[in-house]
mmCIF file of C-alpha atoms in Angstrom:
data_model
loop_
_atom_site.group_PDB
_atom_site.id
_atom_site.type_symbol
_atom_site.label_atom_id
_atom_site.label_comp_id
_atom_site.label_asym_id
_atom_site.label_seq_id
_atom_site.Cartn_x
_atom_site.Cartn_y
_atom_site.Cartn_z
ATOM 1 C CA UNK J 1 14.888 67.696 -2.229
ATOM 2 C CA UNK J 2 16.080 65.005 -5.176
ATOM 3 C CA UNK J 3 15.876 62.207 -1.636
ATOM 4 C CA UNK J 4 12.852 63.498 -0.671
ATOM 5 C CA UNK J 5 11.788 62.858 -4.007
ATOM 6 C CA UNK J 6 12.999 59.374 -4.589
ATOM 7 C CA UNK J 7 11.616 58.609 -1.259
ATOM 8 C CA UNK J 8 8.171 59.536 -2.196
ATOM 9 C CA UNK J 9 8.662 57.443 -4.844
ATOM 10 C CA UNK J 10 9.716 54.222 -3.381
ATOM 11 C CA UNK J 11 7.021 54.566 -0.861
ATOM 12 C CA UNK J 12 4.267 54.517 -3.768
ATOM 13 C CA UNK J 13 5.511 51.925 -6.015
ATOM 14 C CA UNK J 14 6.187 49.746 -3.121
ATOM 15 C CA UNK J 15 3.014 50.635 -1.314
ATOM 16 C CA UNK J 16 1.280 49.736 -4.848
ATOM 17 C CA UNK J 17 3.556 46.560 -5.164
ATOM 18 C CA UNK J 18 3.643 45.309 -1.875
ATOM 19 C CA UNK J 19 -0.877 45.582 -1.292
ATOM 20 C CA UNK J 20 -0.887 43.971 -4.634
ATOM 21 C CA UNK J 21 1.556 40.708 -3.991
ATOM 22 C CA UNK J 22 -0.106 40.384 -0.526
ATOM 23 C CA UNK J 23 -3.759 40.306 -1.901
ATOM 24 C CA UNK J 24 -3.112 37.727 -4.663
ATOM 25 C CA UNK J 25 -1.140 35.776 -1.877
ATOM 26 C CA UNK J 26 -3.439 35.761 0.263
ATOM 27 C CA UNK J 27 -6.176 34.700 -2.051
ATOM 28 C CA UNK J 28 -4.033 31.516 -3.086
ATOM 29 C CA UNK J 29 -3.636 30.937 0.903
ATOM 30 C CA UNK J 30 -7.360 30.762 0.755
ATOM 31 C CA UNK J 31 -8.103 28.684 -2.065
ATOM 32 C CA UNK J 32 -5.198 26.092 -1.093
ATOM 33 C CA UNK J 33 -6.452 26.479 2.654
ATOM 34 C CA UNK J 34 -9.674 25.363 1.399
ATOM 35 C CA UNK J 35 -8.772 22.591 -0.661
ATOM 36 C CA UNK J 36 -6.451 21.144 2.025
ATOM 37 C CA UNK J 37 -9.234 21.537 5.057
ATOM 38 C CA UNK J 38 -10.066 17.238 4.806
ATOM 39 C CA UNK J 39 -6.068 16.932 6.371
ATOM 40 C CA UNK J 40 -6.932 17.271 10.362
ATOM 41 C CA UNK J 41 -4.071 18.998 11.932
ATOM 42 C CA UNK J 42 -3.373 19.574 15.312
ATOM 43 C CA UNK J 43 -0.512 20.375 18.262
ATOM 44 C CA UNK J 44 -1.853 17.889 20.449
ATOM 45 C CA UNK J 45 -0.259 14.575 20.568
ATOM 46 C CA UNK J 46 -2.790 12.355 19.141
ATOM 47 C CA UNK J 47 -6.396 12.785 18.072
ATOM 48 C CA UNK J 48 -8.931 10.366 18.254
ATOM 49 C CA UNK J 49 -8.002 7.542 16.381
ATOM 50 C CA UNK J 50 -11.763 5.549 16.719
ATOM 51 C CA UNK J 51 -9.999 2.021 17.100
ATOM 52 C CA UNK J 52 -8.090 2.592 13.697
ATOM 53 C CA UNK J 53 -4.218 1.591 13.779
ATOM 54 C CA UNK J 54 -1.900 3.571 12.574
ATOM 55 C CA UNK J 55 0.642 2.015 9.401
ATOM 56 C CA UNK J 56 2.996 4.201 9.917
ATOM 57 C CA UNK J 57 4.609 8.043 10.782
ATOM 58 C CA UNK J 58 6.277 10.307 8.871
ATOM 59 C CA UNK J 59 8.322 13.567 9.903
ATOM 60 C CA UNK J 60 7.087 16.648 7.859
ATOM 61 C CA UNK J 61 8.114 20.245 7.123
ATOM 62 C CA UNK J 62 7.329 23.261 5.555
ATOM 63 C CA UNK J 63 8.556 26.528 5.423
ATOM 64 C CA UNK J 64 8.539 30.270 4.429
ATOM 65 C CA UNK J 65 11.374 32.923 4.335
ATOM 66 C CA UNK J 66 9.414 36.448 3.497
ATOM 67 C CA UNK J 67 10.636 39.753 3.692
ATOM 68 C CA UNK J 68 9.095 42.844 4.379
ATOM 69 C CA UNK J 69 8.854 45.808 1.589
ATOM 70 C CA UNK J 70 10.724 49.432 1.750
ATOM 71 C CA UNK J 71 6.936 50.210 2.930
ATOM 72 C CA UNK J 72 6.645 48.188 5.549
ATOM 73 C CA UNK J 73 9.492 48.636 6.877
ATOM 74 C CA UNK J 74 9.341 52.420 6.744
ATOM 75 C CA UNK J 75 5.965 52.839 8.016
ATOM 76 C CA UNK J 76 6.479 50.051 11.086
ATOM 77 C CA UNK J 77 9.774 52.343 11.985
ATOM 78 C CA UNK J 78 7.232 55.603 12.436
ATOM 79 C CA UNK J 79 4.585 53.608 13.939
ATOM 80 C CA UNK J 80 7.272 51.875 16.430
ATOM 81 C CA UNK J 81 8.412 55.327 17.779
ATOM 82 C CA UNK J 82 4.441 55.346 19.325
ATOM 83 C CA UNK J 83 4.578 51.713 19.729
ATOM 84 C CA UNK J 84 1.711 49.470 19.200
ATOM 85 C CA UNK J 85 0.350 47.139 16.562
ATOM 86 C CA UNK J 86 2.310 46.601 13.805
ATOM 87 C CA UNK J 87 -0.019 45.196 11.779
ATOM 88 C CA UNK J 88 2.086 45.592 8.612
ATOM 89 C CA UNK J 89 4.149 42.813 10.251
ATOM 90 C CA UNK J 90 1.183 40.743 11.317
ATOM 91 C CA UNK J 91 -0.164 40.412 7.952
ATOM 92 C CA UNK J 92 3.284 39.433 6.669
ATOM 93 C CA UNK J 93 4.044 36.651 9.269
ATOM 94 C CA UNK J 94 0.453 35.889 9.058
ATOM 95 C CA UNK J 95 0.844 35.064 5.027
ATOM 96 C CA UNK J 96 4.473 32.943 5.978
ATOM 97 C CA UNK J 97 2.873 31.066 8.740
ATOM 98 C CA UNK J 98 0.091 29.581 6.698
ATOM 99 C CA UNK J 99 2.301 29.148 3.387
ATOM 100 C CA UNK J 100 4.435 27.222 5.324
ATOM 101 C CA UNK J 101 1.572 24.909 6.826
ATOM 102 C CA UNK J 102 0.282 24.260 3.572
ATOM 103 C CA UNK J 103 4.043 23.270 2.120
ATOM 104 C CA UNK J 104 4.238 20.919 5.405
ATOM 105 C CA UNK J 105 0.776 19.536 4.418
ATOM 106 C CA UNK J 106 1.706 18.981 0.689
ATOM 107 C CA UNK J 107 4.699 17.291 2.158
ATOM 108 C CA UNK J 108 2.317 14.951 4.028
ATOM 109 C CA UNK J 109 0.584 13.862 0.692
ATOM 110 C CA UNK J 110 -2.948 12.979 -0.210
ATOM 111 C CA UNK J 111 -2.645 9.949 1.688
ATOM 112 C CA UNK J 112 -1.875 10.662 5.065
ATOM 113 C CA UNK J 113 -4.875 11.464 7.763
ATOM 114 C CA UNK J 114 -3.742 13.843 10.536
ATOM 115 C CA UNK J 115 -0.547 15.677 11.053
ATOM 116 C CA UNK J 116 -0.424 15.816 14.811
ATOM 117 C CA UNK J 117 2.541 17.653 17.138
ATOM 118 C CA UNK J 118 2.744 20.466 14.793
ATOM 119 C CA UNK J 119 5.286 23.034 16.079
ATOM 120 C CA UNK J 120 5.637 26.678 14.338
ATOM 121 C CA UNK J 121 9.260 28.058 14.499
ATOM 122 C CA UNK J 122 10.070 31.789 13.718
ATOM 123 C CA UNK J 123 13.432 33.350 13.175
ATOM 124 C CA UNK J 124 14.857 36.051 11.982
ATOM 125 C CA UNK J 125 17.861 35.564 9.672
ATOM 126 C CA UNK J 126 18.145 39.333 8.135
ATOM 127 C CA UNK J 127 17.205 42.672 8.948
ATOM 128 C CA UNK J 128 13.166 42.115 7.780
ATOM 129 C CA UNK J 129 13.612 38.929 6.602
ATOM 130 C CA UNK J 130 12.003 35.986 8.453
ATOM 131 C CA UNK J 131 11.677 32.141 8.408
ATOM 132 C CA UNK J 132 8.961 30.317 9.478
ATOM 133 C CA UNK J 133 9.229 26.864 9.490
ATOM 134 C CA UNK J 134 6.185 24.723 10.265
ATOM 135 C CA UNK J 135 6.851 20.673 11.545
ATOM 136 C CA UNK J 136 5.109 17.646 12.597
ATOM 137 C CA UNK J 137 4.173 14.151 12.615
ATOM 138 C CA UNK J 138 2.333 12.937 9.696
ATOM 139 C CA UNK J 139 -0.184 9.643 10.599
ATOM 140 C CA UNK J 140 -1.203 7.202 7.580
ATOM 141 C CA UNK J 141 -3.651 5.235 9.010
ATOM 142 C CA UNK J 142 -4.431 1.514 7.958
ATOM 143 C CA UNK J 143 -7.694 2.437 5.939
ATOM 144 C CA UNK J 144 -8.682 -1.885 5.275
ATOM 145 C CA UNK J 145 -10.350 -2.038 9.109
ATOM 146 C CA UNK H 1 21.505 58.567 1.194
ATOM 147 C CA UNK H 2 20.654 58.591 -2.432
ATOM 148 C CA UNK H 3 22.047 54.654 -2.772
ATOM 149 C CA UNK H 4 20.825 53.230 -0.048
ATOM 150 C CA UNK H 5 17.326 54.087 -0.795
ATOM 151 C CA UNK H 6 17.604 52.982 -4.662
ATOM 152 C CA UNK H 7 19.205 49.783 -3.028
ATOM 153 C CA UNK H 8 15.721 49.457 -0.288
ATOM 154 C CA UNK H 9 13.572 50.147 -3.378
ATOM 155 C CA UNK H 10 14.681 47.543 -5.313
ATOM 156 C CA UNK H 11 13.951 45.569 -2.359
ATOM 157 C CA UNK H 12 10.152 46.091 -4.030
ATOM 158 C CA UNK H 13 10.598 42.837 -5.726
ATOM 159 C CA UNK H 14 10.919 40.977 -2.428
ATOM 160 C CA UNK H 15 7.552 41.568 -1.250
ATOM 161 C CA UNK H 16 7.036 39.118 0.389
ATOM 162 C CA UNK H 17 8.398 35.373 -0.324
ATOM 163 C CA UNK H 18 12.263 35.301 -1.070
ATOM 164 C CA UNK H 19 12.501 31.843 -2.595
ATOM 165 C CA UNK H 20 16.172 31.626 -2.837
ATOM 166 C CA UNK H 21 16.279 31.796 0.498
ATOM 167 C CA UNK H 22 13.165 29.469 1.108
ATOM 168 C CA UNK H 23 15.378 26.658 -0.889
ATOM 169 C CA UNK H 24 18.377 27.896 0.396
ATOM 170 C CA UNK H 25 17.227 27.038 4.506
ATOM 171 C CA UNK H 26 14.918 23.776 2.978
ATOM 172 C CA UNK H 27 18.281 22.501 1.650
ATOM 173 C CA UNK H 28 20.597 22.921 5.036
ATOM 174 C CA UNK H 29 17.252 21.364 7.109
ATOM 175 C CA UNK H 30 17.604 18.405 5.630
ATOM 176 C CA UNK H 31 21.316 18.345 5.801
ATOM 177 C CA UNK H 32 20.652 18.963 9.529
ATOM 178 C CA UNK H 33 18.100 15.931 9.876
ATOM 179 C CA UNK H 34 20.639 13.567 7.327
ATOM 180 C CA UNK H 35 22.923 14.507 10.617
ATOM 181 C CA UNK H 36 20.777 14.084 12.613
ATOM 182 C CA UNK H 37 19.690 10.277 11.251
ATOM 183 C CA UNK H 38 23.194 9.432 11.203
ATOM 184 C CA UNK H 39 24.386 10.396 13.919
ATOM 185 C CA UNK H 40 21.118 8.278 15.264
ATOM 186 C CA UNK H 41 22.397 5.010 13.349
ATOM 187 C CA UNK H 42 26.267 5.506 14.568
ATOM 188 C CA UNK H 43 24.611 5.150 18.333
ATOM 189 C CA UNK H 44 22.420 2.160 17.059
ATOM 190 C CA UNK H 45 18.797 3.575 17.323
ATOM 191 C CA UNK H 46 16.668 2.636 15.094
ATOM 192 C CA UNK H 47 14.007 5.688 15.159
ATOM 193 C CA UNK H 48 14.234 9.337 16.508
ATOM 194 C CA UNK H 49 11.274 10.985 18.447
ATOM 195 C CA UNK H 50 10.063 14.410 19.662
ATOM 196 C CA UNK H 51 12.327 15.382 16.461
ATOM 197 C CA UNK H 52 12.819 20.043 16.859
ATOM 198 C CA UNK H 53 13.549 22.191 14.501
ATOM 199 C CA UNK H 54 15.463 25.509 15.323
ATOM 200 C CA UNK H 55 17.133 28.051 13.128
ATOM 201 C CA UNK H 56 18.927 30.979 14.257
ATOM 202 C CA UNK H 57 20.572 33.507 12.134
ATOM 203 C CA UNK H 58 24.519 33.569 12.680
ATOM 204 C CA UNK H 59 25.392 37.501 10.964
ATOM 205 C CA UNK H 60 23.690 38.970 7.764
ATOM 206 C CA UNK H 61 23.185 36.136 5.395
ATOM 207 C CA UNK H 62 24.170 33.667 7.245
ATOM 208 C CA UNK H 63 22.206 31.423 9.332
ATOM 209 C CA UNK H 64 22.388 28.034 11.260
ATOM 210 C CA UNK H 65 19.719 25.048 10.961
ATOM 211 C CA UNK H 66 19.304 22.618 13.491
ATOM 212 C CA UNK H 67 17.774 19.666 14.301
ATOM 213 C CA UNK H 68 17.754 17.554 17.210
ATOM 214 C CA UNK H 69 15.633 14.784 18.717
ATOM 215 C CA UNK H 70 15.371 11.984 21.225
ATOM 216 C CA UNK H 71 17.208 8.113 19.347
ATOM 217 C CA UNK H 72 15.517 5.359 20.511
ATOM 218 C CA UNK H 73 15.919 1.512 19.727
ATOM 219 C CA UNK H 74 12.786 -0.210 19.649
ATOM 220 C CA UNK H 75 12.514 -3.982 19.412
ATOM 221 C CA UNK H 76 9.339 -5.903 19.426
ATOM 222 C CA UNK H 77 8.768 -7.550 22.615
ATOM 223 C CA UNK H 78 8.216 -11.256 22.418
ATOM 224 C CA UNK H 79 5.785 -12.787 24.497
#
């Protein structure tokens, strides 16, 4: 009874918790989405450079280790036995991948112009936890021509 | 019973980003690409391309960063 209890218990707070720490994060993805939209960025090789050279490359990373909360993880265990979405996941990696593209960007600087060959990498190093790292080429263009 | 869900609660404050561990794989990347550069030098390239990134978790806690690319030696061809 006393577990059952404590279970209840941990499922609220961290239900409360966990909805409230992704909403504010994912309002700061936003706004620093938003502000960092003028960086192009792309998985192809190169984008259209319109005759401009390029001064020179730089190798950039970012990256995001996030765990999932007692609710998460409880409530993707039922949903699993069903199978399915597991959208308490989604939202999580979701939050990671972008965090980490924006820490790759910020790496990049104000300065640079594209990031092109962007790669996403996901592993899992822990039982719920997960890395995302996010890489690619930054391009600084000559901006005199 | 009773412990291991006080210890999964407590896990509440790790909603989401762990940043010990965010600084923890950041710092062993760039050990990886330091590697990576020297090992590029010791061979006498002068750049590395098509540079990947891996990371793969070892047991609980531990984990392994890589990095690995292509060392090239350009010169400037004179005409």
């Amino acid at each position: 009874m006393m577990d059952l209890i404590i279970l209840a218990v941990a499922l609220v707070v961290t239900y409360i918790t966990g909805t409230q720490i992704e909403k504010k994060h994912f309002r700061s993805v936003l706004r620093r989405e938003r502000e960092r939209l003028s960086l192009p960025l792309t998985s192809e090789n190169f984008t259209a450079l319109d005759g401009r050279k390029i001064l020179h490359v730089k190798f950039v990373s970012g990256s995001c280790v996030v765990g999932a909360d007692f609710f998460k993880v409880w409530v993707s265990g039922l949903k699993s036995i069903f199978g399915g979405k597991l959208t308490a996941y989604e939202s999580l990696l979701d939050r990671a991948r972008r965090e980490a593209m924006i820490r790759m960007k910020d790496q990049a600087g104000r300065s640079a112009d594209m990031i092109v060959q962007m790669r996403l990498e996901t592993s899992e190093i822990g039982k719920g936890v997960v890395e995302i790292v996010a890489y690619g080429t930054a391009v600084y263009l000559d901006k005199r021509a | 019973m009773r412990a291991a869900i006080l210890w999964r609660a407590l896990r509440i404050f790790s909603a989401g980003e762990l940043k010990g561990y965010t600084q923890l794989l950041e710092e062993s990347r760039q050990e990886a690409i330091d590697r990576m550069v020297r090992a590029a030098e010791k061979s006498g390239a002068n750049a590395i391309v098509n540079i990947r990134l891996a990371t793969s978790s070892v047991t609980v806690g531990a984990a392994e960063v890589f990095a690995y690319g292509t060392a090239v030696k350009i010169e400037k061809v004179r005409q």
